[in-house]
């Protein structure tokens, strides 16, 4: 039995368990026009361990580029008009896996810098405010087997304050939709029960606060803010119209062979969260830096991190790495297709109004450097259908440019050293 969510937006049809109404995108295959401050939602997608540039780079110029047959980005061919390929993008002050992961969305910001040590997704979430049930939602696929650390986390609420993704689609579904699954009466009972637990937890945390040092108090403040956001969600009574999707299957979320199924489930949930107005900021993290998942579903028996260190002379292993990376591209293409197949109630598609970033933490994984890190942007009112060779531009400039899409006016983001403002080519 399905139930309607109630919030302020009206939008029919979703993901794998919902069928979207047909929508004709008149701009498909063409570069979409830019409009400053026109993005309404942010979605960050991550895959690890860098690339092999000669198998990743498009050929041609800014607008007449092509994806070579068999290349890593070829599965994006149908979305060529929706994307901006960013090449020759360097991280300042970061080298190797963990430093690259940490700097990727924070630009190594500290408490006194613009962003306050937060990652750009959390900074944008602060700006967009509390108009949605969830300030942000973080979805993961096998990110936490090693616990929380610089190698496994990309989102930060402040210096050293990790925002951890949920690796379990069923848990994410329960958080998003579980209070509605039993109908209005069951939902109200669950809200009251959760509310009493929150009251108790908040009282105990406030009591603990007076006995902590400054660093621990800052971390506790983040937990208290998280509780406040949950409380806002419980009190939400606004009005939308998304059908309640079926709960994902139960399973061992760290079963290597379930990686594809979990990835699709998490993509669908992330899109559903944005489409239903549950949040305006979401992230989807596939594994983590040094992640050595094995793409057994492609007939590969070596771990991804191991493959990412293959020398050019070992053509068979390079081909396996490219095959695995093409699969990652296919997931990103699926994500773009989902967003582009759903209408924004204010006009256009969800992709038109959602800025999507596919980020990586390394350039050439074999070199352990954060130079020429391969990033892709899509949607969000950008001038798309372009391949940009940035000549070593600081990646913080891209983060500033992302902020600008949401109407923010900050000139730097993160460590101000070597920040050069927004990238003009992304304005």
Tab-separated table of C-alpha atoms in Angstrom:
chain	number	residue	atom	x	y	z
A	1	UNK	CA	0.000	0.000	0.000
A	2	UNK	CA	1.408	3.430	-0.883
A	3	UNK	CA	0.899	6.728	0.882
A	4	UNK	CA	1.462	10.343	-0.138
A	5	UNK	CA	4.175	12.453	1.393
A	6	UNK	CA	2.959	15.876	2.441
A	7	UNK	CA	5.153	18.942	1.731
A	8	UNK	CA	5.091	22.065	-0.348
A	9	UNK	CA	5.990	20.680	-3.777
A	10	UNK	CA	3.887	18.862	-6.337
A	11	UNK	CA	5.740	16.219	-8.334
A	12	UNK	CA	4.591	12.878	-9.646
A	13	UNK	CA	6.570	9.765	-10.428
A	14	UNK	CA	9.991	8.561	-9.267
A	15	UNK	CA	12.813	6.040	-9.642
A	16	UNK	CA	13.155	2.324	-9.850
A	17	UNK	CA	10.001	1.688	-7.876
A	18	UNK	CA	8.089	4.591	-9.447
A	19	UNK	CA	7.472	5.352	-13.100
A	20	UNK	CA	8.077	8.931	-14.157
A	21	UNK	CA	5.517	10.640	-16.360
A	22	UNK	CA	6.848	11.199	-19.897
A	23	UNK	CA	8.695	14.487	-20.213
A	24	UNK	CA	10.065	15.946	-23.450
A	25	UNK	CA	13.378	17.732	-22.948
A	26	UNK	CA	13.638	20.171	-25.817
A	27	UNK	CA	17.265	20.933	-24.958
A	28	UNK	CA	18.518	17.342	-24.981
A	29	UNK	CA	21.840	17.021	-26.756
A	30	UNK	CA	22.449	20.788	-26.781
A	31	UNK	CA	24.470	23.007	-24.504
A	32	UNK	CA	22.208	24.458	-21.847
A	33	UNK	CA	22.261	28.171	-21.208
A	34	UNK	CA	23.983	29.526	-18.106
A	35	UNK	CA	22.200	31.652	-15.552
A	36	UNK	CA	24.053	32.907	-12.462
A	37	UNK	CA	22.523	31.756	-9.202
A	38	UNK	CA	20.060	29.525	-11.024
A	39	UNK	CA	20.783	26.220	-9.265
A	40	UNK	CA	18.271	25.125	-6.623
A	41	UNK	CA	19.789	21.793	-5.610
A	42	UNK	CA	23.276	20.313	-5.258
A	43	UNK	CA	24.227	16.666	-5.726
A	44	UNK	CA	27.821	15.467	-5.271
A	45	UNK	CA	28.827	12.091	-6.754
A	46	UNK	CA	32.191	10.522	-5.888
A	47	UNK	CA	34.290	7.633	-7.171
A	48	UNK	CA	37.882	7.055	-5.998
A	49	UNK	CA	41.460	6.326	-6.992
A	50	UNK	CA	42.055	8.765	-9.848
A	51	UNK	CA	42.278	7.895	-13.517
A	52	UNK	CA	44.586	7.146	-16.435
A	53	UNK	CA	44.332	10.359	-18.398
A	54	UNK	CA	44.962	8.998	-21.871
A	55	UNK	CA	41.920	6.763	-21.448
A	56	UNK	CA	39.815	9.498	-19.815
A	57	UNK	CA	40.427	12.674	-21.821
A	58	UNK	CA	38.024	13.638	-24.604
A	59	UNK	CA	39.472	14.625	-27.961
A	60	UNK	CA	38.792	17.918	-29.733
A	61	UNK	CA	38.097	21.434	-28.544
A	62	UNK	CA	35.839	23.117	-26.045
A	63	UNK	CA	32.563	22.532	-27.869
A	64	UNK	CA	33.537	20.096	-30.632
A	65	UNK	CA	34.966	17.401	-28.360
A	66	UNK	CA	34.178	13.698	-28.607
A	67	UNK	CA	34.528	10.708	-26.291
A	68	UNK	CA	36.782	8.145	-27.957
A	69	UNK	CA	35.398	4.653	-28.523
A	70	UNK	CA	36.273	2.483	-25.543
A	71	UNK	CA	37.294	5.453	-23.392
A	72	UNK	CA	36.314	5.907	-19.751
A	73	UNK	CA	33.885	8.745	-20.477
A	74	UNK	CA	32.289	7.225	-23.588
A	75	UNK	CA	29.170	6.114	-21.624
A	76	UNK	CA	28.452	9.855	-21.207
A	77	UNK	CA	28.006	10.333	-24.962
A	78	UNK	CA	24.217	10.600	-24.684
A	79	UNK	CA	24.695	13.351	-22.080
A	80	UNK	CA	27.431	15.274	-23.897
A	81	UNK	CA	25.169	18.328	-24.043
A	82	UNK	CA	24.496	18.161	-20.296
A	83	UNK	CA	28.054	18.145	-18.937
A	84	UNK	CA	31.173	20.256	-18.495
A	85	UNK	CA	34.354	18.155	-18.502
A	86	UNK	CA	37.045	19.743	-16.303
A	87	UNK	CA	40.647	18.835	-17.158
A	88	UNK	CA	43.977	20.151	-15.788
A	89	UNK	CA	42.478	20.963	-12.389
A	90	UNK	CA	44.936	20.928	-9.465
A	91	UNK	CA	44.448	20.678	-5.707
A	92	UNK	CA	46.582	23.176	-3.782
A	93	UNK	CA	48.480	21.792	-0.798
A	94	UNK	CA	47.355	18.180	-1.182
A	95	UNK	CA	49.152	15.086	-2.435
A	96	UNK	CA	48.276	11.418	-2.095
A	97	UNK	CA	45.089	9.586	-1.203
A	98	UNK	CA	43.993	10.802	2.236
A	99	UNK	CA	45.060	14.450	1.787
A	100	UNK	CA	43.294	14.502	-1.573
A	101	UNK	CA	40.124	13.054	-0.059
A	102	UNK	CA	40.196	15.605	2.737
A	103	UNK	CA	40.876	18.594	0.451
A	104	UNK	CA	38.509	17.579	-2.332
A	105	UNK	CA	35.395	19.399	-1.091
A	106	UNK	CA	36.955	21.524	1.684
A	107	UNK	CA	39.981	23.034	-0.142
A	108	UNK	CA	41.769	22.508	3.184
A	109	UNK	CA	39.759	25.228	4.892
A	110	UNK	CA	40.215	26.017	8.569
A	111	UNK	CA	37.908	27.585	11.120
A	112	UNK	CA	38.793	31.159	10.130
A	113	UNK	CA	38.576	30.633	6.363
A	114	UNK	CA	35.528	31.054	4.158
A	115	UNK	CA	33.635	27.826	4.667
A	116	UNK	CA	34.974	27.397	8.200
A	117	UNK	CA	36.495	24.014	7.362
A	118	UNK	CA	33.218	22.714	5.963
A	119	UNK	CA	32.902	20.867	2.687
A	120	UNK	CA	31.159	22.756	-0.088
A	121	UNK	CA	28.028	20.610	0.138
A	122	UNK	CA	27.581	21.509	3.812
A	123	UNK	CA	28.381	25.175	3.134
A	124	UNK	CA	25.707	25.317	0.441
A	125	UNK	CA	23.287	23.459	2.721
A	126	UNK	CA	23.777	26.187	5.331
A	127	UNK	CA	22.973	28.821	2.728
A	128	UNK	CA	19.848	27.098	1.434
A	129	UNK	CA	18.463	27.022	4.956
A	130	UNK	CA	15.861	24.898	6.684
A	131	UNK	CA	13.039	24.931	4.162
A	132	UNK	CA	13.308	21.163	3.640
A	133	UNK	CA	12.824	18.259	6.015
A	134	UNK	CA	16.526	17.375	5.850
A	135	UNK	CA	19.276	19.973	5.646
A	136	UNK	CA	21.290	17.463	3.618
A	137	UNK	CA	21.294	13.732	2.963
A	138	UNK	CA	24.429	11.632	2.530
A	139	UNK	CA	24.231	8.269	0.747
A	140	UNK	CA	27.135	5.833	0.638
A	141	UNK	CA	28.109	2.538	-0.953
A	142	UNK	CA	30.570	0.545	1.161
A	143	UNK	CA	32.260	3.627	2.654
A	144	UNK	CA	32.527	2.690	6.326
A	145	UNK	CA	34.096	-0.752	6.722
A	146	UNK	CA	37.272	1.082	7.832
A	147	UNK	CA	35.362	3.457	10.094
A	148	UNK	CA	35.354	7.247	9.795
A	149	UNK	CA	38.623	8.915	8.804
A	150	UNK	CA	40.325	11.089	6.210
A	151	UNK	CA	40.403	8.182	3.745
A	152	UNK	CA	36.713	7.379	4.040
A	153	UNK	CA	34.968	10.766	4.436
A	154	UNK	CA	34.442	13.606	1.975
A	155	UNK	CA	31.819	15.736	3.779
A	156	UNK	CA	32.745	17.917	6.744
A	157	UNK	CA	30.618	19.989	9.132
A	158	UNK	CA	33.776	21.827	10.255
A	159	UNK	CA	37.467	21.087	10.877
A	160	UNK	CA	37.818	17.362	11.633
A	161	UNK	CA	34.035	16.990	11.921
A	162	UNK	CA	33.003	14.198	9.573
A	163	UNK	CA	29.537	13.960	8.075
A	164	UNK	CA	29.139	10.230	7.553
A	165	UNK	CA	27.088	8.734	4.713
A	166	UNK	CA	24.533	5.988	5.267
A	167	UNK	CA	25.718	2.829	3.491
A	168	UNK	CA	22.424	0.983	3.922
A	169	UNK	CA	19.643	1.842	1.427
A	170	UNK	CA	17.051	0.347	3.733
A	171	UNK	CA	18.222	2.546	6.607
A	172	UNK	CA	18.209	5.594	4.325
A	173	UNK	CA	14.709	4.709	3.115
A	174	UNK	CA	13.520	4.333	6.703
A	175	UNK	CA	14.871	7.746	7.613
A	176	UNK	CA	13.251	9.319	4.564
A	177	UNK	CA	9.948	7.468	4.381
A	178	UNK	CA	9.641	5.012	7.300
A	179	UNK	CA	7.322	7.170	9.395
A	180	UNK	CA	4.776	7.039	6.581
A	181	UNK	CA	4.938	3.334	5.756
A	182	UNK	CA	2.272	2.341	8.271
A	183	UNK	CA	-0.190	5.070	7.415
A	184	UNK	CA	-1.016	8.320	9.269
A	185	UNK	CA	-1.727	6.758	12.689
A	186	UNK	CA	1.449	4.685	12.711
A	187	UNK	CA	3.403	7.719	11.510
A	188	UNK	CA	2.092	9.827	14.386
A	189	UNK	CA	2.946	7.130	16.943
A	190	UNK	CA	6.457	6.865	15.523
A	191	UNK	CA	6.905	10.643	15.557
A	192	UNK	CA	5.890	10.825	19.231
A	193	UNK	CA	8.218	7.954	20.139
A	194	UNK	CA	11.145	9.509	18.282
A	195	UNK	CA	10.375	12.875	19.802
A	196	UNK	CA	10.617	11.522	23.352
A	197	UNK	CA	13.951	9.855	22.548
A	198	UNK	CA	15.255	13.137	21.109
A	199	UNK	CA	14.203	15.069	24.218
A	200	UNK	CA	16.107	12.627	26.424
A	201	UNK	CA	19.204	12.633	24.197
A	202	UNK	CA	19.273	16.433	24.004
A	203	UNK	CA	19.024	16.783	27.812
A	204	UNK	CA	21.867	14.316	28.359
A	205	UNK	CA	24.074	16.013	25.748
A	206	UNK	CA	23.509	19.458	27.237
A	207	UNK	CA	24.487	18.056	30.647
A	208	UNK	CA	27.661	16.588	29.120
A	209	UNK	CA	28.586	19.867	27.367
A	210	UNK	CA	29.741	21.570	30.588
A	211	UNK	CA	32.311	18.850	31.255
A	212	UNK	CA	34.057	18.996	27.859
A	213	UNK	CA	36.964	20.951	26.438
A	214	UNK	CA	36.608	23.407	23.560
A	215	UNK	CA	37.327	20.881	20.784
A	216	UNK	CA	34.925	18.307	22.166
A	217	UNK	CA	32.253	20.985	22.705
A	218	UNK	CA	32.506	21.955	19.041
A	219	UNK	CA	31.932	18.346	17.997
A	220	UNK	CA	29.061	18.034	20.453
A	221	UNK	CA	27.543	21.163	18.936
A	222	UNK	CA	27.434	19.423	15.566
A	223	UNK	CA	25.574	16.485	17.144
A	224	UNK	CA	23.087	18.839	18.781
A	225	UNK	CA	22.486	20.575	15.471
A	226	UNK	CA	21.881	17.175	13.873
A	227	UNK	CA	19.275	16.433	16.540
A	228	UNK	CA	17.632	19.785	15.833
A	229	UNK	CA	17.415	18.928	12.129
A	230	UNK	CA	15.824	15.567	12.949
A	231	UNK	CA	13.320	17.357	15.168
A	232	UNK	CA	12.445	19.758	12.349
A	233	UNK	CA	11.843	16.738	10.132
A	234	UNK	CA	9.564	15.143	12.698
A	235	UNK	CA	7.525	18.315	13.041
A	236	UNK	CA	7.220	18.801	9.292
A	237	UNK	CA	3.655	18.917	8.164
A	238	UNK	CA	3.869	20.646	4.923
A	239	UNK	CA	2.383	19.323	1.663
A	240	UNK	CA	3.954	17.416	-1.520
A	241	UNK	CA	2.819	14.529	-3.535
A	242	UNK	CA	5.401	11.819	-4.026
A	243	UNK	CA	4.259	8.221	-3.848
A	244	UNK	CA	5.949	6.213	-1.128
A	245	UNK	CA	8.509	3.899	-2.813
A	246	UNK	CA	8.930	0.283	-1.813
A	247	UNK	CA	11.580	-0.382	0.830
A	248	UNK	CA	14.899	-1.672	-0.576
A	249	UNK	CA	15.783	-5.332	-0.101
A	250	UNK	CA	17.625	-6.346	3.051
A	251	UNK	CA	21.164	-7.586	2.609
A	252	UNK	CA	24.768	-7.360	3.755
A	253	UNK	CA	25.720	-3.863	2.607
A	254	UNK	CA	29.406	-4.845	2.598
A	255	UNK	CA	28.939	-7.834	0.310
A	256	UNK	CA	31.231	-6.978	-2.608
A	257	UNK	CA	28.914	-8.550	-5.187
A	258	UNK	CA	26.000	-6.363	-4.025
A	259	UNK	CA	27.883	-3.186	-4.906
A	260	UNK	CA	25.941	-2.623	-8.186
A	261	UNK	CA	22.524	-3.206	-6.609
A	262	UNK	CA	23.292	-0.945	-3.645
A	263	UNK	CA	24.649	1.748	-5.972
A	264	UNK	CA	21.436	1.809	-8.009
A	265	UNK	CA	19.280	1.817	-4.887
A	266	UNK	CA	21.205	4.739	-3.430
A	267	UNK	CA	21.075	6.701	-6.694
A	268	UNK	CA	17.317	6.222	-6.829
A	269	UNK	CA	16.917	7.304	-3.196
A	270	UNK	CA	19.073	10.401	-3.741
A	271	UNK	CA	16.992	11.403	-6.760
A	272	UNK	CA	13.783	10.708	-4.844
A	273	UNK	CA	14.960	12.867	-1.963
A	274	UNK	CA	15.552	15.814	-4.304
A	275	UNK	CA	12.415	15.237	-6.349
A	276	UNK	CA	10.167	15.020	-3.283
A	277	UNK	CA	11.643	18.139	-1.722
A	278	UNK	CA	12.988	16.225	1.272
A	279	UNK	CA	16.326	18.018	0.843
A	280	UNK	CA	18.095	20.361	-1.561
A	281	UNK	CA	21.588	18.971	-0.931
A	282	UNK	CA	22.584	15.328	-1.339
A	283	UNK	CA	25.778	13.387	-1.848
A	284	UNK	CA	26.487	9.900	-3.112
A	285	UNK	CA	29.871	8.388	-2.233
A	286	UNK	CA	30.890	5.159	-3.957
A	287	UNK	CA	33.539	3.497	-1.776
A	288	UNK	CA	36.460	5.671	-0.613
A	289	UNK	CA	40.032	6.489	-1.478
A	290	UNK	CA	42.237	3.365	-1.484
A	291	UNK	CA	38.973	1.417	-1.793
A	292	UNK	CA	39.784	-1.986	-3.267
A	293	UNK	CA	36.333	-3.258	-4.188
A	294	UNK	CA	36.444	-5.962	-6.839
A	295	UNK	CA	34.282	-5.557	-9.938
A	296	UNK	CA	33.365	-9.226	-10.015
A	297	UNK	CA	30.183	-8.451	-11.952
A	298	UNK	CA	32.453	-7.448	-14.855
A	299	UNK	CA	34.564	-10.596	-14.603
A	300	UNK	CA	37.404	-8.738	-12.862
A	301	UNK	CA	39.237	-10.417	-9.991
A	302	UNK	CA	41.629	-7.638	-8.903
A	303	UNK	CA	40.751	-4.806	-6.520
A	304	UNK	CA	40.103	-1.329	-7.906
A	305	UNK	CA	42.895	0.360	-5.950
A	306	UNK	CA	45.365	-2.261	-7.130
A	307	UNK	CA	44.247	-1.771	-10.732
A	308	UNK	CA	44.632	2.001	-10.382
A	309	UNK	CA	48.380	1.489	-9.923
A	310	UNK	CA	48.875	-0.529	-13.117
A	311	UNK	CA	51.808	0.502	-15.310
A	312	UNK	CA	51.114	1.376	-18.949
A	313	UNK	CA	53.152	-1.630	-20.032
A	314	UNK	CA	50.598	-4.034	-18.525
A	315	UNK	CA	47.936	-3.527	-21.167
A	316	UNK	CA	45.621	-6.264	-19.890
A	317	UNK	CA	45.423	-4.770	-16.390
A	318	UNK	CA	45.019	-1.242	-17.779
A	319	UNK	CA	42.096	-2.533	-19.838
A	320	UNK	CA	40.491	-3.933	-16.679
A	321	UNK	CA	40.893	-0.608	-14.904
A	322	UNK	CA	39.308	1.200	-17.855
A	323	UNK	CA	36.464	-1.341	-17.841
A	324	UNK	CA	35.844	-0.679	-14.139
A	325	UNK	CA	35.966	3.096	-14.651
A	326	UNK	CA	33.531	2.860	-17.553
A	327	UNK	CA	31.124	1.148	-15.169
A	328	UNK	CA	31.486	4.129	-12.805
A	329	UNK	CA	30.707	6.437	-15.718
A	330	UNK	CA	27.606	4.395	-16.508
A	331	UNK	CA	26.346	4.985	-12.972
A	332	UNK	CA	26.886	8.719	-13.325
A	333	UNK	CA	25.097	8.657	-16.678
A	334	UNK	CA	22.208	6.778	-15.058
A	335	UNK	CA	22.036	9.456	-12.356
A	336	UNK	CA	21.895	12.238	-14.967
A	337	UNK	CA	19.232	10.348	-16.905
A	338	UNK	CA	17.089	9.994	-13.791
A	339	UNK	CA	17.314	13.718	-13.046
A	340	UNK	CA	16.675	14.648	-16.665
A	341	UNK	CA	13.637	12.389	-16.836
A	342	UNK	CA	11.759	14.183	-14.048
A	343	UNK	CA	10.141	17.597	-14.400
A	344	UNK	CA	10.921	20.449	-12.063
A	345	UNK	CA	7.532	21.808	-10.975
A	346	UNK	CA	8.801	25.323	-11.725
A	347	UNK	CA	9.786	24.404	-15.294
A	348	UNK	CA	12.422	22.340	-17.076
A	349	UNK	CA	13.803	19.153	-15.606
A	350	UNK	CA	15.382	18.384	-12.256
A	351	UNK	CA	18.733	18.291	-14.040
A	352	UNK	CA	18.227	21.857	-15.279
A	353	UNK	CA	17.906	23.085	-11.697
A	354	UNK	CA	20.249	20.619	-9.930
A	355	UNK	CA	23.991	21.222	-10.044
A	356	UNK	CA	25.749	17.851	-10.152
A	357	UNK	CA	29.449	17.383	-9.427
A	358	UNK	CA	31.299	14.146	-10.124
A	359	UNK	CA	34.445	14.537	-8.024
A	360	UNK	CA	37.604	12.501	-7.621
A	361	UNK	CA	40.407	12.914	-5.132
A	362	UNK	CA	43.439	12.094	-7.333
A	363	UNK	CA	44.697	12.768	-10.830
A	364	UNK	CA	46.812	9.842	-12.036
A	365	UNK	CA	46.363	7.308	-9.238
A	366	UNK	CA	49.711	5.704	-10.026
A	367	UNK	CA	51.523	8.963	-9.255
A	368	UNK	CA	49.621	9.676	-6.011
A	369	UNK	CA	49.292	13.304	-7.048
A	370	UNK	CA	46.357	15.702	-6.937
A	371	UNK	CA	47.204	17.258	-10.298
A	372	UNK	CA	44.917	17.180	-13.330
A	373	UNK	CA	42.184	15.741	-11.136
A	374	UNK	CA	39.289	14.653	-13.413
A	375	UNK	CA	36.012	16.360	-12.486
A	376	UNK	CA	32.704	16.590	-14.322
A	377	UNK	CA	29.905	19.111	-13.744
A	378	UNK	CA	26.365	18.864	-15.049
A	379	UNK	CA	23.068	20.752	-14.964
A	380	UNK	CA	22.448	23.599	-12.565
A	381	UNK	CA	22.096	26.312	-15.188
A	382	UNK	CA	25.688	25.938	-16.419
A	383	UNK	CA	26.696	26.439	-20.034
A	384	UNK	CA	27.144	22.761	-20.718
A	385	UNK	CA	28.331	20.685	-23.663
A	386	UNK	CA	31.932	21.815	-23.051
A	387	UNK	CA	35.389	20.358	-22.458
A	388	UNK	CA	37.524	22.803	-20.468
A	389	UNK	CA	41.303	22.515	-20.178
A	390	UNK	CA	42.015	24.681	-17.142
A	391	UNK	CA	45.804	24.860	-17.208
A	392	UNK	CA	46.360	23.977	-13.542
A	393	UNK	CA	43.575	26.089	-12.061
A	394	UNK	CA	43.076	25.680	-8.304
A	395	UNK	CA	40.144	23.370	-7.601
A	396	UNK	CA	38.934	25.811	-4.921
A	397	UNK	CA	37.978	28.088	-7.820
A	398	UNK	CA	35.518	25.430	-8.934
A	399	UNK	CA	34.149	25.283	-5.394
A	400	UNK	CA	33.706	29.075	-5.449
A	401	UNK	CA	31.975	28.758	-8.819
A	402	UNK	CA	29.633	26.155	-7.346
A	403	UNK	CA	28.783	28.579	-4.535
A	404	UNK	CA	27.983	31.234	-7.140
A	405	UNK	CA	25.415	28.961	-8.773
A	406	UNK	CA	23.458	29.237	-5.520
A	407	UNK	CA	23.668	33.006	-5.261
A	408	UNK	CA	26.567	33.112	-2.789
A	409	UNK	CA	29.137	35.878	-3.288
A	410	UNK	CA	32.245	34.524	-1.509
A	411	UNK	CA	35.488	35.219	-3.386
A	412	UNK	CA	37.378	32.287	-1.849
A	413	UNK	CA	36.578	28.916	-0.372
A	414	UNK	CA	38.796	27.000	2.016
A	415	UNK	CA	42.478	27.879	2.280
A	416	UNK	CA	42.742	31.381	0.757
A	417	UNK	CA	46.297	30.751	-0.471
A	418	UNK	CA	46.235	30.369	-4.282
A	419	UNK	CA	42.477	30.940	-4.390
A	420	UNK	CA	41.714	32.988	-7.473
A	421	UNK	CA	37.999	33.590	-7.170
A	422	UNK	CA	35.403	31.927	-9.325
A	423	UNK	CA	36.401	30.536	-12.717
A	424	UNK	CA	35.227	32.917	-15.411
A	425	UNK	CA	34.594	30.025	-17.785
A	426	UNK	CA	32.005	28.649	-15.334
A	427	UNK	CA	30.172	31.933	-14.845
